[in-house]
PDB file of C-alpha atoms in Angstrom:
ATOM      1  CA  UNK Q  16     119.170 106.224  96.924  1.00 58.00           C
ATOM      2  CA  UNK Q  17     117.399 107.068  93.666  1.00 75.00           C
ATOM      3  CA  UNK Q  18     119.738 104.774  91.702  1.00 85.00           C
ATOM      4  CA  UNK Q  19     119.306 101.991  94.265  1.00 86.00           C
ATOM      5  CA  UNK Q  20     115.549 102.451  94.031  1.00 84.00           C
ATOM      6  CA  UNK Q  21     115.622 102.056  90.252  1.00 86.00           C
ATOM      7  CA  UNK Q  22     117.725  98.895  90.547  1.00 87.00           C
ATOM      8  CA  UNK Q  23     115.312  97.532  93.162  1.00 87.00           C
ATOM      9  CA  UNK Q  24     112.405  98.293  90.796  1.00 87.00           C
ATOM     10  CA  UNK Q  25     114.016  95.983  88.239  1.00 88.00           C
ATOM     11  CA  UNK Q  26     114.184  93.188  90.813  1.00 83.00           C
ATOM     12  CA  UNK Q  27     110.498  93.694  91.635  1.00 83.00           C
ATOM     13  CA  UNK Q  28     109.794  92.525  88.090  1.00 83.00           C
ATOM     14  CA  UNK Q  29     112.349  89.719  88.357  1.00 83.00           C
ATOM     15  CA  UNK Q  30     110.590  88.478  91.495  1.00 77.00           C
ATOM     16  CA  UNK Q  31     107.192  88.467  89.797  1.00 76.00           C
ATOM     17  CA  UNK Q  32     108.580  86.585  86.809  1.00 74.00           C
ATOM     18  CA  UNK Q  33     110.286  83.965  88.974  1.00 73.00           C
ATOM     19  CA  UNK Q  34     107.686  83.275  91.649  1.00 68.00           C
ATOM     20  CA  UNK Q  35     104.364  84.738  90.496  1.00 63.00           C
ATOM     21  CA  UNK Q  36     104.432  86.980  93.566  1.00 63.00           C
ATOM     22  CA  UNK Q  37     106.838  88.800  95.790  1.00 61.00           C
ATOM     23  CA  UNK Q  38     107.120  91.871  93.625  1.00 63.00           C
ATOM     24  CA  UNK Q  39     104.075  93.408  95.231  1.00 66.00           C
ATOM     25  CA  UNK Q  40     105.363  92.808  98.744  1.00 75.00           C
ATOM     26  CA  UNK Q  41     108.610  94.614  97.850  1.00 79.00           C
ATOM     27  CA  UNK Q  42     107.187  97.507  95.846  1.00 87.00           C
ATOM     28  CA  UNK Q  43     105.883  99.612  98.732  1.00 85.00           C
ATOM     29  CA  UNK Q  44     109.125  99.422 100.778  1.00 87.00           C
ATOM     30  CA  UNK Q  45     111.134 100.327  97.657  1.00 89.00           C
ATOM     31  CA  UNK Q  46     108.896 103.313  96.926  1.00 91.00           C
ATOM     32  CA  UNK Q  47     108.831 104.520 100.533  1.00 89.00           C
ATOM     33  CA  UNK Q  48     112.407 103.956 101.696  1.00 87.00           C
ATOM     34  CA  UNK Q  49     114.414 104.266  98.473  1.00 90.00           C
ATOM     35  CA  UNK Q  50     112.322 106.604  96.315  1.00 92.00           C
ATOM     36  CA  UNK Q  51     110.816 108.636  99.188  1.00 90.00           C
ATOM     37  CA  UNK Q  52     107.162 108.318  98.192  1.00 92.00           C
ATOM     38  CA  UNK Q  53     104.476 108.925 100.836  1.00 90.00           C
ATOM     39  CA  UNK Q  54     103.344 105.509 102.212  1.00 87.00           C
ATOM     40  CA  UNK Q  55      99.694 105.980 101.225  1.00 86.00           C
ATOM     41  CA  UNK Q  56     100.572 107.148  97.716  1.00 91.00           C
ATOM     42  CA  UNK Q  57     103.069 104.285  97.503  1.00 90.00           C
ATOM     43  CA  UNK Q  58     100.244 101.749  97.960  1.00 87.00           C
ATOM     44  CA  UNK Q  59      98.499 103.318  94.971  1.00 89.00           C
ATOM     45  CA  UNK Q  60     101.637 103.387  92.818  1.00 92.00           C
ATOM     46  CA  UNK Q  61     102.309  99.789  93.811  1.00 89.00           C
ATOM     47  CA  UNK Q  62      98.947  98.688  92.435  1.00 88.00           C
ATOM     48  CA  UNK Q  63      99.696 100.224  89.024  1.00 93.00           C
ATOM     49  CA  UNK Q  64     103.317  99.019  88.829  1.00 92.00           C
ATOM     50  CA  UNK Q  65     102.567  95.479  89.940  1.00 87.00           C
ATOM     51  CA  UNK Q  66      99.313  95.294  87.976  1.00 89.00           C
ATOM     52  CA  UNK Q  67     100.841  96.363  84.662  1.00 92.00           C
ATOM     53  CA  UNK Q  68     103.942  94.229  85.135  1.00 87.00           C
ATOM     54  CA  UNK Q  69     101.917  91.174  86.157  1.00 86.00           C
ATOM     55  CA  UNK Q  70      99.563  91.559  83.189  1.00 91.00           C
ATOM     56  CA  UNK Q  71     102.436  91.334  80.726  1.00 89.00           C
ATOM     57  CA  UNK Q  72     103.849  88.387  82.642  1.00 84.00           C
ATOM     58  CA  UNK Q  73     100.449  86.671  82.552  1.00 89.00           C
ATOM     59  CA  UNK Q  74     100.213  87.168  78.782  1.00 92.00           C
ATOM     60  CA  UNK Q  75     103.659  85.606  78.390  1.00 85.00           C
ATOM     61  CA  UNK Q  76     102.627  82.627  80.555  1.00 87.00           C
ATOM     62  CA  UNK Q  77      99.338  82.271  78.687  1.00 92.00           C
ATOM     63  CA  UNK Q  78     101.290  81.749  75.480  1.00 91.00           C
ATOM     64  CA  UNK Q  79     103.034  78.872  77.258  1.00 87.00           C
ATOM     65  CA  UNK Q  80      99.634  77.459  78.326  1.00 90.00           C
ATOM     66  CA  UNK Q  81     100.457  78.068  81.995  1.00 89.00           C
ATOM     67  CA  UNK Q  82      97.398  80.199  82.878  1.00 92.00           C
ATOM     68  CA  UNK Q  83      94.053  78.740  84.025  1.00 91.00           C
ATOM     69  CA  UNK Q  84      91.599  81.429  82.941  1.00 90.00           C
ATOM     70  CA  UNK Q  85      88.537  79.915  84.651  1.00 85.00           C
ATOM     71  CA  UNK Q  86      90.350  79.631  87.971  1.00 85.00           C
ATOM     72  CA  UNK Q  87      91.590  83.218  87.687  1.00 87.00           C
ATOM     73  CA  UNK Q  88      88.108  84.546  86.972  1.00 84.00           C
ATOM     74  CA  UNK Q  89      86.473  82.498  89.759  1.00 79.00           C
ATOM     75  CA  UNK Q  90      89.036  83.534  92.335  1.00 81.00           C
ATOM     76  CA  UNK Q  91      89.122  87.080  91.017  1.00 80.00           C
ATOM     77  CA  UNK Q  92      85.354  87.474  91.342  1.00 83.00           C
ATOM     78  CA  UNK Q  93      85.634  87.936  95.100  1.00 86.00           C
ATOM     79  CA  UNK Q  94      89.119  89.436  95.345  1.00 86.00           C
ATOM     80  CA  UNK Q  95      88.689  92.071  92.613  1.00 85.00           C
ATOM     81  CA  UNK Q  96      85.370  93.247  94.053  1.00 88.00           C
ATOM     82  CA  UNK Q  97      86.915  93.507  97.515  1.00 90.00           C
ATOM     83  CA  UNK Q  98      89.942  95.458  96.240  1.00 87.00           C
ATOM     84  CA  UNK Q  99      87.821  97.999  94.396  1.00 86.00           C
ATOM     85  CA  UNK Q 100      85.424  98.555  97.312  1.00 90.00           C
ATOM     86  CA  UNK Q 101      88.350  98.900  99.717  1.00 89.00           C
ATOM     87  CA  UNK Q 102      90.255 101.441  97.600  1.00 86.00           C
ATOM     88  CA  UNK Q 103      87.215 103.426  96.465  1.00 84.00           C
ATOM     89  CA  UNK Q 104      85.099 103.580  99.602  1.00 88.00           C
ATOM     90  CA  UNK Q 105      86.847 102.228 102.727  1.00 89.00           C
ATOM     91  CA  UNK Q 106      90.351 103.709 102.420  1.00 85.00           C
ATOM     92  CA  UNK Q 107      89.167 107.346 102.082  1.00 86.00           C
ATOM     93  CA  UNK Q 108      87.225 106.956 105.354  1.00 87.00           C
ATOM     94  CA  UNK Q 109      90.341 106.131 107.387  1.00 86.00           C
ATOM     95  CA  UNK Q 110      91.531 109.332 109.109  1.00 87.00           C
ATOM     96  CA  UNK Q 111      95.110 110.562 108.781  1.00 85.00           C
ATOM     97  CA  UNK Q 112      95.479 110.495 112.578  1.00 86.00           C
ATOM     98  CA  UNK Q 113      93.936 107.291 113.916  1.00 86.00           C
ATOM     99  CA  UNK Q 114      94.652 107.425 117.656  1.00 83.00           C
ATOM    100  CA  UNK Q 115      96.288 110.065 119.856  1.00 80.00           C
ATOM    101  CA  UNK Q 116      97.939 109.082 123.137  1.00 77.00           C
ATOM    102  CA  UNK Q 117      99.209 112.161 124.931  1.00 74.00           C
ATOM    103  CA  UNK Q 118     101.662 113.874 122.597  1.00 74.00           C
ATOM    104  CA  UNK Q 119     102.004 110.794 120.399  1.00 73.00           C
ATOM    105  CA  UNK Q 120      99.764 110.157 117.396  1.00 77.00           C
ATOM    106  CA  UNK Q 121      99.388 106.869 115.521  1.00 82.00           C
ATOM    107  CA  UNK Q 122      99.007 107.955 111.917  1.00 85.00           C
ATOM    108  CA  UNK Q 123      97.535 106.161 108.931  1.00 83.00           C
ATOM    109  CA  UNK Q 124     101.003 106.103 107.329  1.00 82.00           C
ATOM    110  CA  UNK Q 125     102.614 104.468 110.374  1.00 83.00           C
ATOM    111  CA  UNK Q 126      99.831 101.899 110.649  1.00 85.00           C
ATOM    112  CA  UNK Q 127     100.171 101.057 106.952  1.00 84.00           C
ATOM    113  CA  UNK Q 128     103.897 100.379 107.212  1.00 84.00           C
ATOM    114  CA  UNK Q 129     103.627  98.341 110.428  1.00 87.00           C
ATOM    115  CA  UNK Q 130     100.812  96.197 109.009  1.00 85.00           C
ATOM    116  CA  UNK Q 131     102.743  95.857 105.773  1.00 79.00           C
ATOM    117  CA  UNK Q 132     105.825  94.625 107.645  1.00 85.00           C
ATOM    118  CA  UNK Q 133     103.718  92.139 109.610  1.00 86.00           C
ATOM    119  CA  UNK Q 134     102.246  90.862 106.338  1.00 81.00           C
ATOM    120  CA  UNK Q 135     105.767  90.405 104.966  1.00 80.00           C
ATOM    121  CA  UNK Q 136     106.763  88.255 107.947  1.00 86.00           C
ATOM    122  CA  UNK Q 137     103.633  86.111 107.607  1.00 81.00           C
ATOM    123  CA  UNK Q 138     104.009  85.823 103.825  1.00 75.00           C
ATOM    124  CA  UNK Q 139     107.651  84.831 104.095  1.00 77.00           C
ATOM    125  CA  UNK Q 140     106.756  82.066 106.541  1.00 82.00           C
ATOM    126  CA  UNK Q 141     104.036  80.829 104.179  1.00 73.00           C
ATOM    127  CA  UNK Q 142     106.525  80.657 101.307  1.00 71.00           C
ATOM    128  CA  UNK Q 143     109.092  78.749 103.393  1.00 79.00           C
ATOM    129  CA  UNK Q 144     106.520  76.320 104.787  1.00 75.00           C
ATOM    130  CA  UNK Q 145     105.072  75.542 101.362  1.00 64.00           C
ATOM    131  CA  UNK Q 146     108.547  75.079  99.894  1.00 59.00           C
ATOM    132  CA  UNK Q 147     109.171  72.346 102.454  1.00 54.00           C
ATOM    133  CA  UNK Q 148     105.977  70.398 101.692  1.00 52.00           C
ATOM    134  CA  UNK Q 149     106.152  68.602  98.315  1.00 44.00           C
ATOM    135  CA  UNK Q 150     102.846  66.832  98.971  1.00 46.00           C
ATOM    136  CA  UNK Q 151     101.007  70.105  98.326  1.00 44.00           C
ATOM    137  CA  UNK Q 152     101.498  69.582  94.599  1.00 43.00           C
ATOM    138  CA  UNK Q 153      99.116  66.629  94.483  1.00 41.00           C
ATOM    139  CA  UNK Q 154      95.859  67.749  96.016  1.00 40.00           C
ATOM    140  CA  UNK Q 155      92.863  65.737  94.866  1.00 41.00           C
ATOM    141  CA  UNK Q 156      90.021  67.521  93.082  1.00 42.00           C
ATOM    142  CA  UNK Q 157      87.583  66.246  95.726  1.00 37.00           C
ATOM    143  CA  UNK Q 158      89.311  68.414  98.303  1.00 44.00           C
ATOM    144  CA  UNK Q 159      88.616  71.650  96.516  1.00 49.00           C
ATOM    145  CA  UNK Q 160      86.477  73.982  98.559  1.00 63.00           C
ATOM    146  CA  UNK Q 161      84.614  76.729  96.731  1.00 72.00           C
ATOM    147  CA  UNK Q 162      83.686  78.574  99.923  1.00 76.00           C
ATOM    148  CA  UNK Q 163      87.308  78.621 101.092  1.00 75.00           C
ATOM    149  CA  UNK Q 164      88.427  79.770  97.658  1.00 75.00           C
ATOM    150  CA  UNK Q 165      86.027  82.707  97.677  1.00 80.00           C
ATOM    151  CA  UNK Q 166      86.922  83.503 101.302  1.00 82.00           C
ATOM    152  CA  UNK Q 167      90.614  83.592 100.436  1.00 81.00           C
ATOM    153  CA  UNK Q 168      89.735  85.861  97.541  1.00 84.00           C
ATOM    154  CA  UNK Q 169      88.083  88.340  99.910  1.00 87.00           C
ATOM    155  CA  UNK Q 170      91.027  88.185 102.350  1.00 84.00           C
ATOM    156  CA  UNK Q 171      93.599  88.729  99.617  1.00 84.00           C
ATOM    157  CA  UNK Q 172      91.490  91.492  98.111  1.00 86.00           C
ATOM    158  CA  UNK Q 173      91.342  93.238 101.477  1.00 86.00           C
ATOM    159  CA  UNK Q 174      95.114  92.971 101.959  1.00 81.00           C
ATOM    160  CA  UNK Q 175      95.758  94.225  98.442  1.00 81.00           C
ATOM    161  CA  UNK Q 176      93.270  97.052  98.818  1.00 84.00           C
ATOM    162  CA  UNK Q 177      94.553  98.308 102.168  1.00 84.00           C
ATOM    163  CA  UNK Q 178      98.273  97.807 101.646  1.00 79.00           C
ATOM    164  CA  UNK Q 179      98.745  97.793  97.877  1.00 71.00           C
ATOM    165  CA  UNK Q 180     100.256  94.301  98.049  1.00 69.00           C
ATOM    166  CA  UNK Q 181      99.952  90.859  99.529  1.00 57.00           C
ATOM    167  CA  UNK Q 182      98.277  89.054  96.662  1.00 65.00           C
ATOM    168  CA  UNK Q 183     101.095  86.982  95.235  1.00 68.00           C
ATOM    169  CA  UNK Q 184     102.462  85.386  98.367  1.00 65.00           C
ATOM    170  CA  UNK Q 185      98.981  84.436  99.522  1.00 68.00           C
ATOM    171  CA  UNK Q 186      97.766  83.415  96.085  1.00 78.00           C
ATOM    172  CA  UNK Q 187     100.393  80.799  95.284  1.00 73.00           C
ATOM    173  CA  UNK Q 188      99.706  78.618  98.376  1.00 69.00           C
ATOM    174  CA  UNK Q 189      95.959  78.961  97.794  1.00 74.00           C
ATOM    175  CA  UNK Q 190      96.142  77.932  94.143  1.00 80.00           C
ATOM    176  CA  UNK Q 191      98.401  74.980  94.936  1.00 73.00           C
ATOM    177  CA  UNK Q 192      96.614  73.760  98.076  1.00 69.00           C
ATOM    178  CA  UNK Q 193      92.927  74.460  97.411  1.00 72.00           C
ATOM    179  CA  UNK Q 194      92.847  74.260  93.622  1.00 76.00           C
ATOM    180  CA  UNK Q 195      95.603  71.673  93.127  1.00 76.00           C
ATOM    181  CA  UNK Q 196      97.413  73.524  90.341  1.00 80.00           C
ATOM    182  CA  UNK Q 197     100.984  72.539  89.437  1.00 80.00           C
ATOM    183  CA  UNK Q 198     103.496  75.190  90.497  1.00 73.00           C
ATOM    184  CA  UNK Q 199     104.075  76.635  87.015  1.00 77.00           C
ATOM    185  CA  UNK Q 200     100.337  76.991  86.370  1.00 86.00           C
ATOM    186  CA  UNK Q 201      99.902  78.516  89.821  1.00 83.00           C
ATOM    187  CA  UNK Q 202     102.559  81.138  88.967  1.00 80.00           C
ATOM    188  CA  UNK Q 203     100.948  82.028  85.631  1.00 87.00           C
ATOM    189  CA  UNK Q 204      97.416  82.101  87.046  1.00 89.00           C
ATOM    190  CA  UNK Q 205      98.586  84.126  90.033  1.00 86.00           C
ATOM    191  CA  UNK Q 206     100.027  86.789  87.728  1.00 86.00           C
ATOM    192  CA  UNK Q 207      96.665  87.207  85.980  1.00 91.00           C
ATOM    193  CA  UNK Q 208      94.773  87.482  89.281  1.00 89.00           C
ATOM    194  CA  UNK Q 209      97.332  89.975  90.643  1.00 87.00           C
ATOM    195  CA  UNK Q 210      97.023  92.041  87.466  1.00 89.00           C
ATOM    196  CA  UNK Q 211      93.225  92.171  87.673  1.00 88.00           C
ATOM    197  CA  UNK Q 212      93.242  92.915  91.412  1.00 85.00           C
ATOM    198  CA  UNK Q 213      95.867  95.624  91.178  1.00 86.00           C
ATOM    199  CA  UNK Q 214      94.705  97.488  88.076  1.00 89.00           C
ATOM    200  CA  UNK Q 215      91.053  97.529  89.092  1.00 86.00           C
ATOM    201  CA  UNK Q 216      92.094  98.558  92.588  1.00 84.00           C
ATOM    202  CA  UNK Q 217      94.136 101.404  91.088  1.00 89.00           C
ATOM    203  CA  UNK Q 218      91.083 102.724  89.268  1.00 87.00           C
ATOM    204  CA  UNK Q 219      89.456 103.123  92.684  1.00 82.00           C
ATOM    205  CA  UNK Q 220      92.265 105.548  93.590  1.00 83.00           C
ATOM    206  CA  UNK Q 221      91.726 107.882  90.667  1.00 84.00           C
ATOM    207  CA  UNK Q 222      90.573 111.196  92.069  1.00 81.00           C
ATOM    208  CA  UNK Q 223      91.917 110.444  95.570  1.00 81.00           C
ATOM    209  CA  UNK Q 224      95.629 110.946  94.780  1.00 83.00           C
ATOM    210  CA  UNK Q 225      97.659 113.247  92.547  1.00 88.00           C
ATOM    211  CA  UNK Q 226      99.529 110.838  90.279  1.00 91.00           C
ATOM    212  CA  UNK Q 227     102.999 111.643  88.919  1.00 94.00           C
ATOM    213  CA  UNK Q 228     102.534 109.732  85.666  1.00 94.00           C
ATOM    214  CA  UNK Q 229     106.068 110.334  84.369  1.00 94.00           C
ATOM    215  CA  UNK Q 230     107.634 108.885  87.522  1.00 94.00           C
ATOM    216  CA  UNK Q 231     105.112 106.040  87.669  1.00 94.00           C
ATOM    217  CA  UNK Q 232     105.644 105.102  84.021  1.00 95.00           C
ATOM    218  CA  UNK Q 233     109.432 105.073  84.441  1.00 94.00           C
ATOM    219  CA  UNK Q 234     109.322 102.716  87.420  1.00 94.00           C
ATOM    220  CA  UNK Q 235     106.753 100.501  85.697  1.00 94.00           C
ATOM    221  CA  UNK Q 236     108.866 100.145  82.540  1.00 94.00           C
ATOM    222  CA  UNK Q 237     111.883  99.145  84.630  1.00 93.00           C
ATOM    223  CA  UNK Q 238     109.809  96.527  86.471  1.00 90.00           C
ATOM    224  CA  UNK Q 239     108.445  95.214  83.161  1.00 91.00           C
ATOM    225  CA  UNK Q 240     111.965  94.602  81.890  1.00 89.00           C
ATOM    226  CA  UNK Q 241     112.614  92.670  85.094  1.00 86.00           C
ATOM    227  CA  UNK Q 242     109.653  90.313  84.760  1.00 83.00           C
ATOM    228  CA  UNK Q 243     110.855  89.021  81.394  1.00 81.00           C
ATOM    229  CA  UNK Q 244     114.331  88.502  82.841  1.00 82.00           C
ATOM    230  CA  UNK Q 245     112.740  86.638  85.737  1.00 78.00           C
ATOM    231  CA  UNK Q 246     110.882  84.377  83.326  1.00 72.00           C
ATOM    232  CA  UNK Q 247     114.126  83.494  81.548  1.00 77.00           C
ATOM    233  CA  UNK Q 248     115.976  82.832  84.801  1.00 74.00           C
ATOM    234  CA  UNK Q 249     113.096  80.729  86.078  1.00 68.00           C
ATOM    235  CA  UNK Q 250     113.622  78.213  83.293  1.00 68.00           C
ATOM    236  CA  UNK Q 251     116.961  77.250  84.864  1.00 70.00           C
ATOM    237  CA  UNK Q 252     116.204  77.496  88.601  1.00 66.00           C
ATOM    238  CA  UNK Q 253     114.163  75.118  90.742  1.00 64.00           C
ATOM    239  CA  UNK Q 254     111.098  77.105  91.789  1.00 60.00           C
ATOM    240  CA  UNK Q 255     110.715  75.588  95.267  1.00 65.00           C
ATOM    241  CA  UNK Q 256     114.296  76.373  96.318  1.00 68.00           C
ATOM    242  CA  UNK Q 257     113.946  79.901  95.001  1.00 68.00           C
ATOM    243  CA  UNK Q 258     110.703  80.480  96.926  1.00 68.00           C
ATOM    244  CA  UNK Q 259     112.361  79.328 100.153  1.00 76.00           C
ATOM    245  CA  UNK Q 260     115.313  81.718  99.746  1.00 74.00           C
ATOM    246  CA  UNK Q 261     112.979  84.552  98.797  1.00 72.00           C
ATOM    247  CA  UNK Q 262     110.764  83.777 101.772  1.00 76.00           C
ATOM    248  CA  UNK Q 263     113.692  84.278 104.163  1.00 83.00           C
ATOM    249  CA  UNK Q 264     114.563  87.544 102.405  1.00 78.00           C
ATOM    250  CA  UNK Q 265     111.015  88.850 102.799  1.00 78.00           C
ATOM    251  CA  UNK Q 266     111.008  87.926 106.510  1.00 86.00           C
ATOM    252  CA  UNK Q 267     114.257  89.851 106.958  1.00 86.00           C
ATOM    253  CA  UNK Q 268     112.809  92.897 105.202  1.00 82.00           C
ATOM    254  CA  UNK Q 269     109.616  92.720 107.258  1.00 85.00           C
ATOM    255  CA  UNK Q 270     111.543  92.605 110.536  1.00 90.00           C
ATOM    256  CA  UNK Q 271     113.718  95.502 109.355  1.00 86.00           C
ATOM    257  CA  UNK Q 272     110.658  97.661 108.615  1.00 84.00           C
ATOM    258  CA  UNK Q 273     109.036  96.759 111.954  1.00 87.00           C
ATOM    259  CA  UNK Q 274     112.178  97.690 113.881  1.00 87.00           C
ATOM    260  CA  UNK Q 275     112.612 100.898 111.910  1.00 82.00           C
ATOM    261  CA  UNK Q 276     109.020 102.052 112.277  1.00 81.00           C
ATOM    262  CA  UNK Q 277     108.662 101.041 115.932  1.00 77.00           C
ATOM    263  CA  UNK Q 278     112.035 102.573 116.788  1.00 75.00           C
ATOM    264  CA  UNK Q 279     110.984 105.923 115.401  1.00 63.00           C
ATOM    265  CA  UNK Q 280     107.619 105.525 117.133  1.00 55.00           C
ATOM    266  CA  UNK Q 281     109.456 105.150 120.432  1.00 48.00           C
ATOM    267  CA  UNK Q 282     111.588 108.172 119.560  1.00 48.00           C
ATOM    268  CA  UNK Q 283     108.409 110.178 118.998  1.00 45.00           C
ATOM    269  CA  UNK Q 284     107.200 109.268 122.464  1.00 44.00           C
TER     270      UNK Q 284
END
C-alpha cells in the first residue's frame, strides 16, 4: 500500500498540472487509505502538499502568461482569510467525539471523511456539467458579480479549511463563469489561489499537529514531479474532455469513500 500511495502522490501532481484542481480532492483519500495517516492530520498534510505543488505550477503558468494576478488576489482576499480563521480558531474547537447515540459515537474523523466524500461527488458533478457547456467560456464582463465572487471565496475557503481540499474543483467553474477567464488562464490562476489558500491555511495548523517533516517532504517532492508532467501532457490533451473523465473518476471515489465509511459506521452500531 505504501508503494501504491507513492504512485498516487505522483498523480496528485499530474492532476493539478492538467486541470488546475483535482489534486487536492485526491490527496486526503490517498493519505488516509493508502498511507494510513489520521484523517485530521491528513487534512493538514494535504494543505502543505497541494499548496507547495500548486505554487510551483502557478510559477510555471505565470511564465506562460496564463495567471491573472489581480483576479487571484481579489478572490484570495476572502478565501485565504477564511481558510486561516478556520484552521487556526474553528477547527481546534470541534470535539473529537461530536455526537454519541447509545454505544455509537460520531467522531470528528468520521465526519471529515463523510463530508469529504460528499464534496467529491458534488465537485465531480460540477466538472462534468461545466465540461458539457461550451458557452461558459464567453461570459461578458458586465455579468461579473463582485459579491458572488467574494462569497464563493468564503465558501471555498471554508471547504479548504475544514477538509484540506475542495478549492480547485470549485475554483475553475467560478473563474470561468463569474470572471469569464479562458480555460488555460483559469487553470493557472486557480493554481495560485490554491497555493495561497493551502499554505496560509497550513500555517494555522502549526502548533496543533505534530508534523513528520521527512514524510511530508517526500510526498510533496513526488507530487511536484507530477505537476510538471501534467503540464507537459496538458499541451496535447483537450482540457474539457479530460475534466469530464476526471469528474467521473472523482464521483466514483467519493461514492467509494461514502460506502466504506458508512458501512463501517453500521458495523459499529
